[in-house]
Amino acid sequence: MRILVLSFYYPPDIGPGPLRAESVAEGLVEITDQVDVISTHPNRYDSYRPTVASYEKSPGLSIRRVHLPIHHGGMLDQSRAFYTYVRFVRRVTLNQKWDIVYATSSRLMTALAGVFVAEKCKSRLYIDIRDLFSDTMTDIFTTYPLKLAIPLIRWAEQFTFRKADKINVVSEGFVPFVKKIAPSVPVVVNTNGIDEVFLNYDFSKNYENEVPLVVYAGNIGVGQGLHLIIPKIASLFRGKVRFRIVGSGAQEELLHNAIKVEKLDNVQVITPVSRKTLFDHYREADVLFLHLNNHKSFHKVLPSKIFEYGAIEKPILAGVCGYAAEFIKTHLSDVEIFDSCDWRGMEKALQNILCAPRKISRSKFIADFRRKYISETLARDIISLSKKLP
């Protein structure tokens, strides 16, 4: 059996998307004949573009990557990048045949490309949805002319979901939305997970910082809204707490400007780094921070950062609402939660952490959400579509 994996991001690119795609591909290699991956050269962050081969081949696995135009995260730049990727997919898949197409997608276009390839090859289609694109864009596109694109995005999403033979979502909060669009398509939930490398690294410190260090690592975009809360909190805790932001994104300039306006000397912003260097930052941290902007669509999401932080066994400060808050309360009862963009709530939650040091053990969480097990389950579910082959 031959399976095609479509993923816009793939290692050595960084972030939850590439790690998920790689893990699922490796799981598929264990249980099928041939897995072919079509992806891109590292491009998630303009400041992090390690060199990698355009074609790699190993037993049971091939990986093809396309170079994308330089982009800085804007909508027009991303549109050009996705267009380049879709053209590459079309060229590589010409006159080829796969039994199953697996498309893992956060921004819809990869899933839509999966539809076209599956129809051309008469293959089964398994879509892995990591974000509700139209839901998010409806919140973000509030002004003309961008608002005019919403009906087209909704139509494309409906078309894509209804063409799938099965859909996986990474958050239970996505299920009602997907079922409403595609009621006849089976939907399952396989979340993001904890990578094995986290379990083999010692994040403990053999010293205490004079000034506690709060670390955030990840995207600095609309979805995180860091510029709406970090400057205010950093000002309140000036001289008492340091904040380190490791990442990049479309809202980075707004964050830098807010830091300058407040004249903050306790906030450090670092461009994206390799995983090895990131682990060093995690080891230095006293508190791990994550935050989602207070958009209605984000009440459905489950940030992948929860799994990463949860494996480190350090205090976590989480500004989330909706399903993410429910998930944390169920599986990580030792996390301090406050409502998104509520700086008063964050102030109180951070004070609770600083005033009440605690010994943290998350062995059950780690056992329940290891990425290896989740990806193996997902791989077997993908293969199950073969039973429907003629």
Short mmCIF file of C-alpha atoms in Angstrom, two decimals, residues 106-301:
data_model
loop_
_atom_site.label_atom_id
_atom_site.label_comp_id
_atom_site.label_asym_id
_atom_site.label_seq_id
_atom_site.Cartn_x
_atom_site.Cartn_y
_atom_site.Cartn_z
CA SER A 106 -3.89 24.36 9.72
CA ARG A 107 -4.72 26.86 6.98
CA LEU A 108 -7.03 24.84 4.72
CA MET A 109 -5.00 25.04 1.49
CA THR A 110 -3.04 21.86 2.25
CA ALA A 111 -6.28 19.99 2.91
CA LEU A 112 -7.77 21.42 -0.30
CA ALA A 113 -4.71 20.22 -2.22
CA GLY A 114 -5.35 16.79 -0.69
CA VAL A 115 -8.87 16.81 -2.16
CA PHE A 116 -7.58 17.47 -5.68
CA VAL A 117 -4.87 14.78 -5.46
CA ALA A 118 -7.23 12.19 -3.98
CA GLU A 119 -9.84 12.82 -6.68
CA LYS A 120 -7.25 12.64 -9.45
CA CYS A 121 -5.80 9.39 -8.06
CA LYS A 122 -9.17 7.99 -6.97
CA SER A 123 -7.63 7.62 -3.50
CA ARG A 124 -9.17 7.67 -0.05
CA LEU A 125 -8.71 11.02 1.72
CA TYR A 126 -7.91 11.46 5.42
CA ILE A 127 -7.75 15.09 6.61
CA ASP A 128 -6.11 16.16 9.85
CA ILE A 129 -7.48 19.56 10.91
CA ARG A 130 -5.26 21.57 13.26
CA ASP A 131 -7.22 24.85 13.03
CA LEU A 132 -10.69 26.02 12.00
CA PHE A 133 -9.59 28.39 9.26
CA SER A 134 -12.90 30.09 8.42
CA ASP A 135 -13.80 30.47 12.10
CA THR A 136 -10.46 32.14 12.85
CA MET A 137 -10.54 34.35 9.75
CA THR A 138 -14.07 35.54 10.58
CA ASP A 139 -12.69 36.89 13.87
CA ILE A 140 -9.60 38.42 12.29
CA PHE A 141 -10.96 39.77 8.98
CA THR A 142 -13.11 42.54 10.44
CA THR A 143 -12.41 45.23 7.83
CA TYR A 144 -12.86 45.53 4.07
CA PRO A 145 -11.61 44.32 1.64
CA LEU A 146 -10.40 41.25 3.60
CA LYS A 147 -13.90 40.65 4.97
CA LEU A 148 -15.08 39.96 1.41
CA ALA A 149 -12.96 36.79 1.36
CA ILE A 150 -14.91 35.11 4.19
CA PRO A 151 -17.71 33.59 2.05
CA LEU A 152 -15.12 32.09 -0.33
CA ILE A 153 -13.13 30.64 2.58
CA ARG A 154 -16.30 29.13 4.07
CA TRP A 155 -17.25 27.57 0.74
CA ALA A 156 -13.74 26.10 0.30
CA GLU A 157 -13.83 24.70 3.84
CA GLN A 158 -17.24 23.07 3.32
CA PHE A 159 -16.13 21.62 -0.01
CA THR A 160 -12.93 20.23 1.52
CA PHE A 161 -14.50 18.70 4.63
CA ARG A 162 -17.32 17.04 2.69
CA LYS A 163 -14.87 15.42 0.26
CA ALA A 164 -12.95 13.67 3.05
CA ASP A 165 -13.46 10.00 3.87
CA LYS A 166 -12.50 10.74 7.48
CA ILE A 167 -11.46 13.79 9.48
CA ASN A 168 -9.26 14.02 12.56
CA VAL A 169 -9.25 17.15 14.71
CA VAL A 170 -6.72 18.11 17.39
CA SER A 171 -9.31 19.60 19.75
CA GLU A 172 -12.59 18.22 21.03
CA GLY A 173 -13.81 21.81 20.74
CA PHE A 174 -13.65 21.53 16.93
CA VAL A 175 -16.03 18.58 16.65
CA PRO A 176 -19.41 20.42 16.65
CA PHE A 177 -18.13 22.89 14.04
CA VAL A 178 -16.87 20.13 11.72
CA LYS A 179 -19.94 17.92 12.16
CA LYS A 180 -22.21 20.84 11.28
CA ILE A 181 -20.33 21.36 8.00
CA ALA A 182 -19.87 17.69 7.10
CA PRO A 183 -22.45 15.66 9.06
CA SER A 184 -21.91 12.46 7.05
CA VAL A 185 -18.09 12.36 7.45
CA PRO A 186 -16.69 10.41 10.44
CA VAL A 187 -14.79 12.67 12.86
CA VAL A 188 -12.25 11.51 15.46
CA VAL A 189 -10.02 13.36 17.94
CA ASN A 190 -6.29 12.77 18.21
CA THR A 191 -4.64 15.70 19.97
CA ASN A 192 -1.10 16.97 19.73
CA GLY A 193 1.28 15.28 22.13
CA ILE A 194 4.57 15.13 24.00
CA ASP A 195 7.69 14.32 21.99
CA GLU A 196 10.04 11.66 23.35
CA VAL A 197 12.93 14.12 23.38
CA PHE A 198 11.21 16.03 26.22
CA LEU A 199 11.28 12.91 28.35
CA ASN A 200 15.03 12.45 27.94
CA TYR A 201 16.11 15.99 28.87
CA ASP A 202 16.78 17.29 32.37
CA PHE A 203 14.98 20.63 32.68
CA SER A 204 15.73 21.03 36.39
CA LYS A 205 17.88 23.91 37.63
CA ASN A 206 20.64 23.66 40.19
CA TYR A 207 20.23 27.31 41.15
CA GLU A 208 17.51 29.88 41.72
CA ASN A 209 17.28 33.15 39.82
CA GLU A 210 17.45 36.25 41.98
CA VAL A 211 14.61 37.55 39.82
CA PRO A 212 12.17 34.82 38.68
CA LEU A 213 12.11 34.19 34.94
CA VAL A 214 8.85 33.68 33.00
CA VAL A 215 9.41 32.11 29.55
CA TYR A 216 7.08 32.05 26.56
CA ALA A 217 8.10 30.18 23.40
CA GLY A 218 6.12 30.15 20.17
CA ASN A 219 4.39 32.33 17.65
CA ILE A 220 3.93 36.06 18.24
CA GLY A 221 0.76 36.55 16.24
CA VAL A 222 -2.86 37.63 16.41
CA GLY A 223 -3.75 34.32 18.02
CA GLN A 224 -1.46 34.92 20.99
CA GLY A 225 -2.10 38.64 21.57
CA LEU A 226 1.10 38.99 23.62
CA HIS A 227 1.31 42.74 22.98
CA LEU A 228 -2.05 43.12 24.76
CA ILE A 229 -0.87 41.70 28.09
CA ILE A 230 2.91 41.24 28.46
CA PRO A 231 3.82 44.98 28.59
CA LYS A 232 1.17 45.71 31.23
CA ILE A 233 2.18 42.77 33.44
CA ALA A 234 5.90 43.39 32.98
CA SER A 235 5.36 46.98 34.12
CA LEU A 236 3.52 45.80 37.25
CA PHE A 237 6.30 43.32 38.08
CA ARG A 238 9.22 45.56 37.16
CA GLY A 239 12.21 44.55 39.29
CA LYS A 240 10.35 41.48 40.58
CA VAL A 241 9.97 39.25 37.50
CA ARG A 242 11.78 38.91 34.17
CA PHE A 243 9.97 37.91 30.97
CA ARG A 244 11.61 36.15 28.03
CA ILE A 245 9.72 35.75 24.73
CA VAL A 246 11.27 33.28 22.27
CA GLY A 247 9.64 33.43 18.86
CA SER A 248 8.50 35.59 15.98
CA GLY A 249 5.34 36.44 14.07
CA ALA A 250 3.06 39.03 12.52
CA GLN A 251 2.47 40.93 15.79
CA GLU A 252 6.11 41.06 16.85
CA GLU A 253 6.49 44.73 15.92
CA LEU A 254 3.47 45.66 18.06
CA LEU A 255 5.06 43.85 21.01
CA HIS A 256 8.39 45.61 20.51
CA ASN A 257 6.66 49.00 20.24
CA ALA A 258 4.67 48.40 23.44
CA ILE A 259 7.87 47.42 25.27
CA LYS A 260 9.53 50.64 24.11
CA VAL A 261 6.56 52.80 25.11
CA GLU A 262 6.59 51.33 28.62
CA LYS A 263 10.42 51.54 28.74
CA LEU A 264 10.61 47.99 30.05
CA ASP A 265 13.97 46.54 30.97
CA ASN A 266 12.57 43.22 32.21
CA VAL A 267 11.27 41.90 28.86
CA GLN A 268 13.58 40.14 26.42
CA VAL A 269 12.45 39.08 22.92
CA ILE A 270 14.57 36.44 21.19
CA THR A 271 14.16 35.22 17.60
CA PRO A 272 13.26 31.54 17.01
CA VAL A 273 15.98 29.06 17.96
CA SER A 274 16.73 25.38 17.46
CA ARG A 275 15.10 22.89 19.79
CA LYS A 276 18.38 22.29 21.63
CA THR A 277 18.73 26.00 22.41
CA LEU A 278 15.03 26.26 23.28
CA PHE A 279 15.49 23.52 25.87
CA ASP A 280 18.19 25.63 27.51
CA HIS A 281 15.68 28.47 27.84
CA TYR A 282 13.14 26.09 29.36
CA ARG A 283 15.73 24.89 31.86
CA GLU A 284 16.42 28.47 32.94
CA ALA A 285 12.69 29.23 33.37
CA ASP A 286 10.95 29.44 36.72
CA VAL A 287 7.50 29.75 35.10
CA LEU A 288 6.25 28.72 31.63
CA PHE A 289 3.69 31.03 30.04
CA LEU A 290 1.10 30.58 27.30
CA HIS A 291 -1.66 32.91 26.14
CA LEU A 292 -4.45 33.04 23.58
CA ASN A 293 -6.09 36.20 22.34
CA ASN A 294 -9.69 36.74 23.43
CA HIS A 295 -11.36 35.91 20.12
CA LYS A 296 -14.46 33.73 20.12
CA SER A 297 -12.88 31.27 17.67
CA PHE A 298 -9.97 30.63 20.05
CA HIS A 299 -12.39 29.26 22.66
CA LYS A 300 -12.47 26.05 20.60
CA VAL A 301 -8.72 25.49 20.23
#
